[in-house]
């Protein structure tokens, strides 16, 4: 239940940035694979999460959506005070 509520909050936050749907799928996949809980600041400061998210977005998003997904992830992390510009590309 906690994960569902956290995921819903993330979906809302990502929707506000006009992120492509493939970003949400990638985030959910990486959170599950790494066994993480949803905490925006903790995720944005976790290098392993960012590295695996980059790969998941490359694999799961159409090439045309990749820049939008990256920008949305950057905006999401900036909203919690974390700049991931140099980490996700």
PDB file of N, CA and C in Angstrom:
ATOM      1  N   UNK A   1       0.822  -1.194   0.000  1.00  0.00           N
ATOM      2  CA  UNK A   1       0.000   0.000   0.000  1.00  0.00           C
ATOM      3  C   UNK A   1       0.865   1.257   0.000  1.00  0.00           C
ATOM      4  N   UNK A   2       1.910   1.244   0.813  1.00  0.00           N
ATOM      5  CA  UNK A   2       2.808   2.389   0.889  1.00  0.00           C
ATOM      6  C   UNK A   2       3.436   2.664  -0.479  1.00  0.00           C
ATOM      7  N   UNK A   3       3.866   1.576  -1.168  1.00  0.00           N
ATOM      8  CA  UNK A   3       4.477   1.733  -2.479  1.00  0.00           C
ATOM      9  C   UNK A   3       3.486   2.311  -3.480  1.00  0.00           C
ATOM     10  N   UNK A   4       2.239   1.852  -3.420  1.00  0.00           N
ATOM     11  CA  UNK A   4       1.215   2.351  -4.341  1.00  0.00           C
ATOM     12  C   UNK A   4       0.986   3.840  -4.126  1.00  0.00           C
ATOM     13  N   UNK A   5       0.900   4.266  -2.893  1.00  0.00           N
ATOM     14  CA  UNK A   5       0.709   5.693  -2.602  1.00  0.00           C
ATOM     15  C   UNK A   5       1.901   6.501  -3.073  1.00  0.00           C
ATOM     16  N   UNK A   6       3.097   5.995  -2.843  1.00  0.00           N
ATOM     17  CA  UNK A   6       4.301   6.703  -3.273  1.00  0.00           C
ATOM     18  C   UNK A   6       4.366   6.773  -4.789  1.00  0.00           C
ATOM     19  N   UNK A   7       4.010   5.672  -5.437  1.00  0.00           N
ATOM     20  CA  UNK A   7       4.003   5.661  -6.892  1.00  0.00           C
ATOM     21  C   UNK A   7       2.986   6.660  -7.427  1.00  0.00           C
ATOM     22  N   UNK A   8       1.837   6.736  -6.799  1.00  0.00           N
ATOM     23  CA  UNK A   8       0.818   7.705  -7.218  1.00  0.00           C
ATOM     24  C   UNK A   8       1.342   9.131  -7.095  1.00  0.00           C
ATOM     25  N   UNK A   9       2.057   9.420  -6.021  1.00  0.00           N
ATOM     26  CA  UNK A   9       2.645  10.754  -5.862  1.00  0.00           C
ATOM     27  C   UNK A   9       3.661  11.029  -6.954  1.00  0.00           C
ATOM     28  N   UNK A  10       4.475  10.023  -7.292  1.00  0.00           N
ATOM     29  CA  UNK A  10       5.459  10.202  -8.351  1.00  0.00           C
ATOM     30  C   UNK A  10       4.773  10.428  -9.688  1.00  0.00           C
ATOM     31  N   UNK A  11       3.720   9.651  -9.953  1.00  0.00           N
ATOM     32  CA  UNK A  11       2.976   9.821 -11.204  1.00  0.00           C
ATOM     33  C   UNK A  11       2.448  11.246 -11.302  1.00  0.00           C
ATOM     34  N   UNK A  12       1.897  11.754 -10.220  1.00  0.00           N
ATOM     35  CA  UNK A  12       1.388  13.122 -10.212  1.00  0.00           C
ATOM     36  C   UNK A  12       2.513  14.116 -10.487  1.00  0.00           C
ATOM     37  N   UNK A  13       3.643  13.926  -9.835  1.00  0.00           N
ATOM     38  CA  UNK A  13       4.774  14.845 -10.012  1.00  0.00           C
ATOM     39  C   UNK A  13       5.309  14.793 -11.433  1.00  0.00           C
ATOM     40  N   UNK A  14       5.415  13.596 -11.986  1.00  0.00           N
ATOM     41  CA  UNK A  14       5.918  13.447 -13.346  1.00  0.00           C
ATOM     42  C   UNK A  14       4.914  13.993 -14.351  1.00  0.00           C
ATOM     43  N   UNK A  15       3.636  13.770 -14.108  1.00  0.00           N
ATOM     44  CA  UNK A  15       2.607  14.286 -15.015  1.00  0.00           C
ATOM     45  C   UNK A  15       2.673  15.803 -15.099  1.00  0.00           C
ATOM     46  N   UNK A  16       3.025  16.426 -14.015  1.00  0.00           N
ATOM     47  CA  UNK A  16       3.121  17.885 -13.991  1.00  0.00           C
ATOM     48  C   UNK A  16       4.255  18.387 -14.871  1.00  0.00           C
ATOM     49  N   UNK A  17       5.210  17.530 -15.207  1.00  0.00           N
ATOM     50  CA  UNK A  17       6.335  17.944 -16.044  1.00  0.00           C
ATOM     51  C   UNK A  17       6.156  17.528 -17.502  1.00  0.00           C
ATOM     52  N   UNK A  18       5.008  16.998 -17.852  1.00  0.00           N
ATOM     53  CA  UNK A  18       4.751  16.511 -19.212  1.00  0.00           C
ATOM     54  C   UNK A  18       5.727  15.415 -19.623  1.00  0.00           C
ATOM     55  N   UNK A  19       6.072  14.561 -18.693  1.00  0.00           N
ATOM     56  CA  UNK A  19       6.991  13.460 -18.977  1.00  0.00           C
ATOM     57  C   UNK A  19       6.288  12.385 -19.794  1.00  0.00           C
ATOM     58  N   UNK A  20       7.042  11.701 -20.646  1.00  0.00           N
ATOM     59  CA  UNK A  20       6.443  10.589 -21.387  1.00  0.00           C
ATOM     60  C   UNK A  20       6.137   9.423 -20.442  1.00  0.00           C
ATOM     61  N   UNK A  21       5.107   8.639 -20.746  1.00  0.00           N
ATOM     62  CA  UNK A  21       4.716   7.513 -19.887  1.00  0.00           C
ATOM     63  C   UNK A  21       5.841   6.500 -19.668  1.00  0.00           C
ATOM     64  N   UNK A  22       6.743   6.395 -20.616  1.00  0.00           N
ATOM     65  CA  UNK A  22       7.826   5.417 -20.474  1.00  0.00           C
ATOM     66  C   UNK A  22       8.725   5.738 -19.285  1.00  0.00           C
ATOM     67  N   UNK A  23       8.776   6.992 -18.853  1.00  0.00           N
ATOM     68  CA  UNK A  23       9.587   7.345 -17.687  1.00  0.00           C
ATOM     69  C   UNK A  23       9.026   6.693 -16.434  1.00  0.00           C
ATOM     70  N   UNK A  24       7.714   6.738 -16.268  1.00  0.00           N
ATOM     71  CA  UNK A  24       7.104   6.129 -15.082  1.00  0.00           C
ATOM     72  C   UNK A  24       7.375   4.634 -15.051  1.00  0.00           C
ATOM     73  N   UNK A  25       7.270   3.989 -16.199  1.00  0.00           N
ATOM     74  CA  UNK A  25       7.559   2.554 -16.276  1.00  0.00           C
ATOM     75  C   UNK A  25       9.005   2.275 -15.893  1.00  0.00           C
ATOM     76  N   UNK A  26       9.909   3.103 -16.379  1.00  0.00           N
ATOM     77  CA  UNK A  26      11.332   2.922 -16.078  1.00  0.00           C
ATOM     78  C   UNK A  26      11.603   3.123 -14.592  1.00  0.00           C
ATOM     79  N   UNK A  27      11.009   4.149 -14.004  1.00  0.00           N
ATOM     80  CA  UNK A  27      11.203   4.421 -12.576  1.00  0.00           C
ATOM     81  C   UNK A  27      10.692   3.253 -11.741  1.00  0.00           C
ATOM     82  N   UNK A  28       9.492   2.794 -12.036  1.00  0.00           N
ATOM     83  CA  UNK A  28       8.906   1.678 -11.292  1.00  0.00           C
ATOM     84  C   UNK A  28       9.771   0.430 -11.415  1.00  0.00           C
ATOM     85  N   UNK A  29      10.243   0.154 -12.620  1.00  0.00           N
ATOM     86  CA  UNK A  29      11.089  -1.012 -12.864  1.00  0.00           C
ATOM     87  C   UNK A  29      12.364  -0.944 -12.027  1.00  0.00           C
ATOM     88  N   UNK A  30      13.039   0.191 -12.044  1.00  0.00           N
ATOM     89  CA  UNK A  30      14.312   0.315 -11.323  1.00  0.00           C
ATOM     90  C   UNK A  30      14.100   0.273  -9.806  1.00  0.00           C
ATOM     91  N   UNK A  31      13.048   0.908  -9.322  1.00  0.00           N
ATOM     92  CA  UNK A  31      12.746   0.847  -7.884  1.00  0.00           C
ATOM     93  C   UNK A  31      12.538  -0.605  -7.463  1.00  0.00           C
ATOM     94  N   UNK A  32      11.778  -1.359  -8.266  1.00  0.00           N
ATOM     95  CA  UNK A  32      11.532  -2.775  -7.964  1.00  0.00           C
ATOM     96  C   UNK A  32      12.820  -3.594  -8.016  1.00  0.00           C
ATOM     97  N   UNK A  33      13.617  -3.398  -9.076  1.00  0.00           N
ATOM     98  CA  UNK A  33      14.852  -4.168  -9.242  1.00  0.00           C
ATOM     99  C   UNK A  33      15.832  -3.937  -8.094  1.00  0.00           C
ATOM    100  N   UNK A  34      15.929  -2.704  -7.644  1.00  0.00           N
ATOM    101  CA  UNK A  34      16.883  -2.375  -6.585  1.00  0.00           C
ATOM    102  C   UNK A  34      16.301  -2.553  -5.188  1.00  0.00           C
ATOM    103  N   UNK A  35      15.000  -2.821  -5.115  1.00  0.00           N
ATOM    104  CA  UNK A  35      14.357  -3.005  -3.819  1.00  0.00           C
ATOM    105  C   UNK A  35      14.315  -1.731  -2.990  1.00  0.00           C
ATOM    106  N   UNK A  36      14.156  -0.616  -3.663  1.00  0.00           N
ATOM    107  CA  UNK A  36      14.136   0.674  -2.978  1.00  0.00           C
ATOM    108  C   UNK A  36      12.724   1.050  -2.566  1.00  0.00           C
ATOM    109  N   UNK A  37      12.635   1.935  -1.608  1.00  0.00           N
ATOM    110  CA  UNK A  37      11.339   2.515  -1.271  1.00  0.00           C
ATOM    111  C   UNK A  37      11.290   3.869  -1.959  1.00  0.00           C
ATOM    112  N   UNK A  38      10.095   4.395  -2.091  1.00  0.00           N
ATOM    113  CA  UNK A  38       9.984   5.664  -2.785  1.00  0.00           C
ATOM    114  C   UNK A  38      10.199   6.814  -1.819  1.00  0.00           C
ATOM    115  N   UNK A  39      11.299   7.484  -2.025  1.00  0.00           N
ATOM    116  CA  UNK A  39      11.642   8.708  -1.316  1.00  0.00           C
ATOM    117  C   UNK A  39      12.366   9.532  -2.363  1.00  0.00           C
ATOM    118  N   UNK A  40      11.743  10.588  -2.827  1.00  0.00           N
ATOM    119  CA  UNK A  40      12.277  11.353  -3.951  1.00  0.00           C
ATOM    120  C   UNK A  40      13.722  11.776  -3.731  1.00  0.00           C
ATOM    121  N   UNK A  41      14.020  12.329  -2.573  1.00  0.00           N
ATOM    122  CA  UNK A  41      15.384  12.786  -2.308  1.00  0.00           C
ATOM    123  C   UNK A  41      16.361  11.604  -2.307  1.00  0.00           C
ATOM    124  N   UNK A  42      15.973  10.517  -1.662  1.00  0.00           N
ATOM    125  CA  UNK A  42      16.849   9.341  -1.607  1.00  0.00           C
ATOM    126  C   UNK A  42      17.092   8.769  -3.002  1.00  0.00           C
ATOM    127  N   UNK A  43      16.060   8.718  -3.830  1.00  0.00           N
ATOM    128  CA  UNK A  43      16.230   8.209  -5.189  1.00  0.00           C
ATOM    129  C   UNK A  43      17.144   9.115  -5.996  1.00  0.00           C
ATOM    130  N   UNK A  44      16.916  10.408  -5.904  1.00  0.00           N
ATOM    131  CA  UNK A  44      17.690  11.364  -6.702  1.00  0.00           C
ATOM    132  C   UNK A  44      19.152  11.442  -6.278  1.00  0.00           C
ATOM    133  N   UNK A  45      19.467  11.040  -5.062  1.00  0.00           N
ATOM    134  CA  UNK A  45      20.858  11.050  -4.598  1.00  0.00           C
ATOM    135  C   UNK A  45      21.507   9.670  -4.675  1.00  0.00           C
ATOM    136  N   UNK A  46      20.781   8.690  -5.189  1.00  0.00           N
ATOM    137  CA  UNK A  46      21.285   7.323  -5.293  1.00  0.00           C
ATOM    138  C   UNK A  46      21.879   7.116  -6.692  1.00  0.00           C
ATOM    139  N   UNK A  47      23.208   7.083  -6.778  1.00  0.00           N
ATOM    140  CA  UNK A  47      23.869   6.951  -8.078  1.00  0.00           C
ATOM    141  C   UNK A  47      23.488   5.668  -8.806  1.00  0.00           C
ATOM    142  N   UNK A  48      23.317   4.576  -8.073  1.00  0.00           N
ATOM    143  CA  UNK A  48      22.932   3.315  -8.705  1.00  0.00           C
ATOM    144  C   UNK A  48      21.540   3.440  -9.326  1.00  0.00           C
ATOM    145  N   UNK A  49      20.629   4.099  -8.620  1.00  0.00           N
ATOM    146  CA  UNK A  49      19.288   4.316  -9.162  1.00  0.00           C
ATOM    147  C   UNK A  49      19.361   5.151 -10.441  1.00  0.00           C
ATOM    148  N   UNK A  50      20.109   6.249 -10.406  1.00  0.00           N
ATOM    149  CA  UNK A  50      20.214   7.130 -11.579  1.00  0.00           C
ATOM    150  C   UNK A  50      20.843   6.383 -12.751  1.00  0.00           C
ATOM    151  N   UNK A  51      21.910   5.621 -12.500  1.00  0.00           N
ATOM    152  CA  UNK A  51      22.562   4.864 -13.574  1.00  0.00           C
ATOM    153  C   UNK A  51      21.602   3.863 -14.203  1.00  0.00           C
ATOM    154  N   UNK A  52      20.891   3.105 -13.365  1.00  0.00           N
ATOM    155  CA  UNK A  52      19.962   2.106 -13.897  1.00  0.00           C
ATOM    156  C   UNK A  52      18.739   2.755 -14.535  1.00  0.00           C
ATOM    157  N   UNK A  53      18.334   3.902 -14.025  1.00  0.00           N
ATOM    158  CA  UNK A  53      17.215   4.618 -14.639  1.00  0.00           C
ATOM    159  C   UNK A  53      17.590   5.072 -16.043  1.00  0.00           C
ATOM    160  N   UNK A  54      18.810   5.560 -16.205  1.00  0.00           N
ATOM    161  CA  UNK A  54      19.272   5.991 -17.527  1.00  0.00           C
ATOM    162  C   UNK A  54      19.180   4.841 -18.519  1.00  0.00           C
ATOM    163  N   UNK A  55      19.640   3.664 -18.113  1.00  0.00           N
ATOM    164  CA  UNK A  55      19.583   2.484 -18.985  1.00  0.00           C
ATOM    165  C   UNK A  55      18.133   2.106 -19.266  1.00  0.00           C
ATOM    166  N   UNK A  56      17.302   2.076 -18.236  1.00  0.00           N
ATOM    167  CA  UNK A  56      15.896   1.692 -18.406  1.00  0.00           C
ATOM    168  C   UNK A  56      15.158   2.655 -19.331  1.00  0.00           C
ATOM    169  N   UNK A  57      15.480   3.931 -19.247  1.00  0.00           N
ATOM    170  CA  UNK A  57      14.844   4.917 -20.129  1.00  0.00           C
ATOM    171  C   UNK A  57      15.328   4.713 -21.561  1.00  0.00           C
ATOM    172  N   UNK A  58      16.623   4.450 -21.748  1.00  0.00           N
ATOM    173  CA  UNK A  58      17.145   4.175 -23.096  1.00  0.00           C
ATOM    174  C   UNK A  58      16.452   2.968 -23.709  1.00  0.00           C
ATOM    175  N   UNK A  59      16.239   1.933 -22.905  1.00  0.00           N
ATOM    176  CA  UNK A  59      15.630   0.699 -23.399  1.00  0.00           C
ATOM    177  C   UNK A  59      14.119   0.844 -23.569  1.00  0.00           C
ATOM    178  N   UNK A  60      13.463   1.516 -22.621  1.00  0.00           N
ATOM    179  CA  UNK A  60      12.004   1.540 -22.595  1.00  0.00           C
ATOM    180  C   UNK A  60      11.319   2.686 -23.301  1.00  0.00           C
ATOM    181  N   UNK A  61      12.060   3.714 -23.634  1.00  0.00           N
ATOM    182  CA  UNK A  61      11.442   4.879 -24.282  1.00  0.00           C
ATOM    183  C   UNK A  61      11.806   4.931 -25.759  1.00  0.00           C
ATOM    184  N   UNK A  62      10.853   5.337 -26.586  1.00  0.00           N
ATOM    185  CA  UNK A  62      11.203   5.584 -27.984  1.00  0.00           C
ATOM    186  C   UNK A  62      12.269   6.681 -28.029  1.00  0.00           C
ATOM    187  N   UNK A  63      13.108   6.621 -29.032  1.00  0.00           N
ATOM    188  CA  UNK A  63      14.198   7.596 -29.148  1.00  0.00           C
ATOM    189  C   UNK A  63      13.695   9.035 -29.072  1.00  0.00           C
ATOM    190  N   UNK A  64      12.533   9.283 -29.654  1.00  0.00           N
ATOM    191  CA  UNK A  64      11.991  10.649 -29.650  1.00  0.00           C
ATOM    192  C   UNK A  64      11.570  11.107 -28.257  1.00  0.00           C
ATOM    193  N   UNK A  65      11.253  10.159 -27.362  1.00  0.00           N
ATOM    194  CA  UNK A  65      10.834  10.509 -25.999  1.00  0.00           C
ATOM    195  C   UNK A  65      11.990  10.591 -25.009  1.00  0.00           C
ATOM    196  N   UNK A  66      13.161  10.074 -25.392  1.00  0.00           N
ATOM    197  CA  UNK A  66      14.269  10.033 -24.447  1.00  0.00           C
ATOM    198  C   UNK A  66      14.630  11.417 -23.900  1.00  0.00           C
ATOM    199  N   UNK A  67      14.788  12.438 -24.750  1.00  0.00           N
ATOM    200  CA  UNK A  67      15.130  13.763 -24.196  1.00  0.00           C
ATOM    201  C   UNK A  67      14.056  14.300 -23.245  1.00  0.00           C
ATOM    202  N   UNK A  68      12.791  14.024 -23.544  1.00  0.00           N
ATOM    203  CA  UNK A  68      11.700  14.471 -22.669  1.00  0.00           C
ATOM    204  C   UNK A  68      11.754  13.756 -21.322  1.00  0.00           C
ATOM    205  N   UNK A  69      12.055  12.466 -21.352  1.00  0.00           N
ATOM    206  CA  UNK A  69      12.144  11.688 -20.114  1.00  0.00           C
ATOM    207  C   UNK A  69      13.305  12.171 -19.254  1.00  0.00           C
ATOM    208  N   UNK A  70      14.437  12.432 -19.881  1.00  0.00           N
ATOM    209  CA  UNK A  70      15.607  12.922 -19.148  1.00  0.00           C
ATOM    210  C   UNK A  70      15.308  14.280 -18.524  1.00  0.00           C
ATOM    211  N   UNK A  71      14.699  15.158 -19.292  1.00  0.00           N
ATOM    212  CA  UNK A  71      14.379  16.495 -18.772  1.00  0.00           C
ATOM    213  C   UNK A  71      13.393  16.410 -17.608  1.00  0.00           C
ATOM    214  N   UNK A  72      12.402  15.542 -17.726  1.00  0.00           N
ATOM    215  CA  UNK A  72      11.424  15.380 -16.640  1.00  0.00           C
ATOM    216  C   UNK A  72      12.093  14.840 -15.378  1.00  0.00           C
ATOM    217  N   UNK A  73      13.001  13.885 -15.538  1.00  0.00           N
ATOM    218  CA  UNK A  73      13.721  13.344 -14.377  1.00  0.00           C
ATOM    219  C   UNK A  73      14.559  14.438 -13.717  1.00  0.00           C
ATOM    220  N   UNK A  74      15.220  15.248 -14.532  1.00  0.00           N
ATOM    221  CA  UNK A  74      16.019  16.359 -13.991  1.00  0.00           C
ATOM    222  C   UNK A  74      15.136  17.337 -13.219  1.00  0.00           C
ATOM    223  N   UNK A  75      13.996  17.695 -13.800  1.00  0.00           N
ATOM    224  CA  UNK A  75      13.078  18.637 -13.147  1.00  0.00           C
ATOM    225  C   UNK A  75      12.535  18.060 -11.842  1.00  0.00           C
ATOM    226  N   UNK A  76      12.203  16.769 -11.859  1.00  0.00           N
ATOM    227  CA  UNK A  76      11.684  16.122 -10.656  1.00  0.00           C
ATOM    228  C   UNK A  76      12.708  16.187  -9.530  1.00  0.00           C
ATOM    229  N   UNK A  77      13.953  15.858  -9.839  1.00  0.00           N
ATOM    230  CA  UNK A  77      14.991  15.877  -8.805  1.00  0.00           C
ATOM    231  C   UNK A  77      15.316  17.302  -8.364  1.00  0.00           C
ATOM    232  N   UNK A  78      15.300  18.239  -9.288  1.00  0.00           N
ATOM    233  CA  UNK A  78      15.531  19.636  -8.893  1.00  0.00           C
ATOM    234  C   UNK A  78      14.470  20.111  -7.914  1.00  0.00           C
ATOM    235  N   UNK A  79      13.259  19.596  -8.059  1.00  0.00           N
ATOM    236  CA  UNK A  79      12.163  19.985  -7.163  1.00  0.00           C
ATOM    237  C   UNK A  79      12.424  19.557  -5.721  1.00  0.00           C
ATOM    238  N   UNK A  80      13.282  18.543  -5.532  1.00  0.00           N
ATOM    239  CA  UNK A  80      13.640  18.118  -4.172  1.00  0.00           C
ATOM    240  C   UNK A  80      15.063  18.549  -3.822  1.00  0.00           C
ATOM    241  N   UNK A  81      15.605  19.472  -4.630  1.00  0.00           N
ATOM    242  CA  UNK A  81      16.901  20.061  -4.321  1.00  0.00           C
ATOM    243  C   UNK A  81      18.117  19.285  -4.782  1.00  0.00           C
ATOM    244  N   UNK A  82      17.924  18.384  -5.753  1.00  0.00           N
ATOM    245  CA  UNK A  82      19.049  17.579  -6.237  1.00  0.00           C
ATOM    246  C   UNK A  82      19.230  17.816  -7.735  1.00  0.00           C
ATOM    247  N   UNK A  83      20.436  18.202  -8.126  1.00  0.00           N
ATOM    248  CA  UNK A  83      20.753  18.422  -9.535  1.00  0.00           C
ATOM    249  C   UNK A  83      21.420  17.164 -10.090  1.00  0.00           C
ATOM    250  N   UNK A  84      20.723  16.470 -10.987  1.00  0.00           N
ATOM    251  CA  UNK A  84      21.274  15.245 -11.575  1.00  0.00           C
ATOM    252  C   UNK A  84      21.722  15.477 -13.017  1.00  0.00           C
ATOM    253  N   UNK A  85      21.851  16.732 -13.425  1.00  0.00           N
ATOM    254  CA  UNK A  85      22.205  17.067 -14.805  1.00  0.00           C
ATOM    255  C   UNK A  85      23.441  16.335 -15.302  1.00  0.00           C
ATOM    256  N   UNK A  86      24.442  16.223 -14.461  1.00  0.00           N
ATOM    257  CA  UNK A  86      25.691  15.589 -14.889  1.00  0.00           C
ATOM    258  C   UNK A  86      25.642  14.066 -14.781  1.00  0.00           C
ATOM    259  N   UNK A  87      24.572  13.527 -14.212  1.00  0.00           N
ATOM    260  CA  UNK A  87      24.495  12.083 -13.980  1.00  0.00           C
ATOM    261  C   UNK A  87      23.606  11.346 -14.965  1.00  0.00           C
ATOM    262  N   UNK A  88      22.633  12.024 -15.529  1.00  0.00           N
ATOM    263  CA  UNK A  88      21.693  11.356 -16.440  1.00  0.00           C
ATOM    264  C   UNK A  88      21.835  11.981 -17.815  1.00  0.00           C
ATOM    265  N   UNK A  89      22.018  11.120 -18.798  1.00  0.00           N
ATOM    266  CA  UNK A  89      22.205  11.608 -20.169  1.00  0.00           C
ATOM    267  C   UNK A  89      21.922  10.516 -21.158  1.00  0.00           C
TER     268      UNK A  89
END
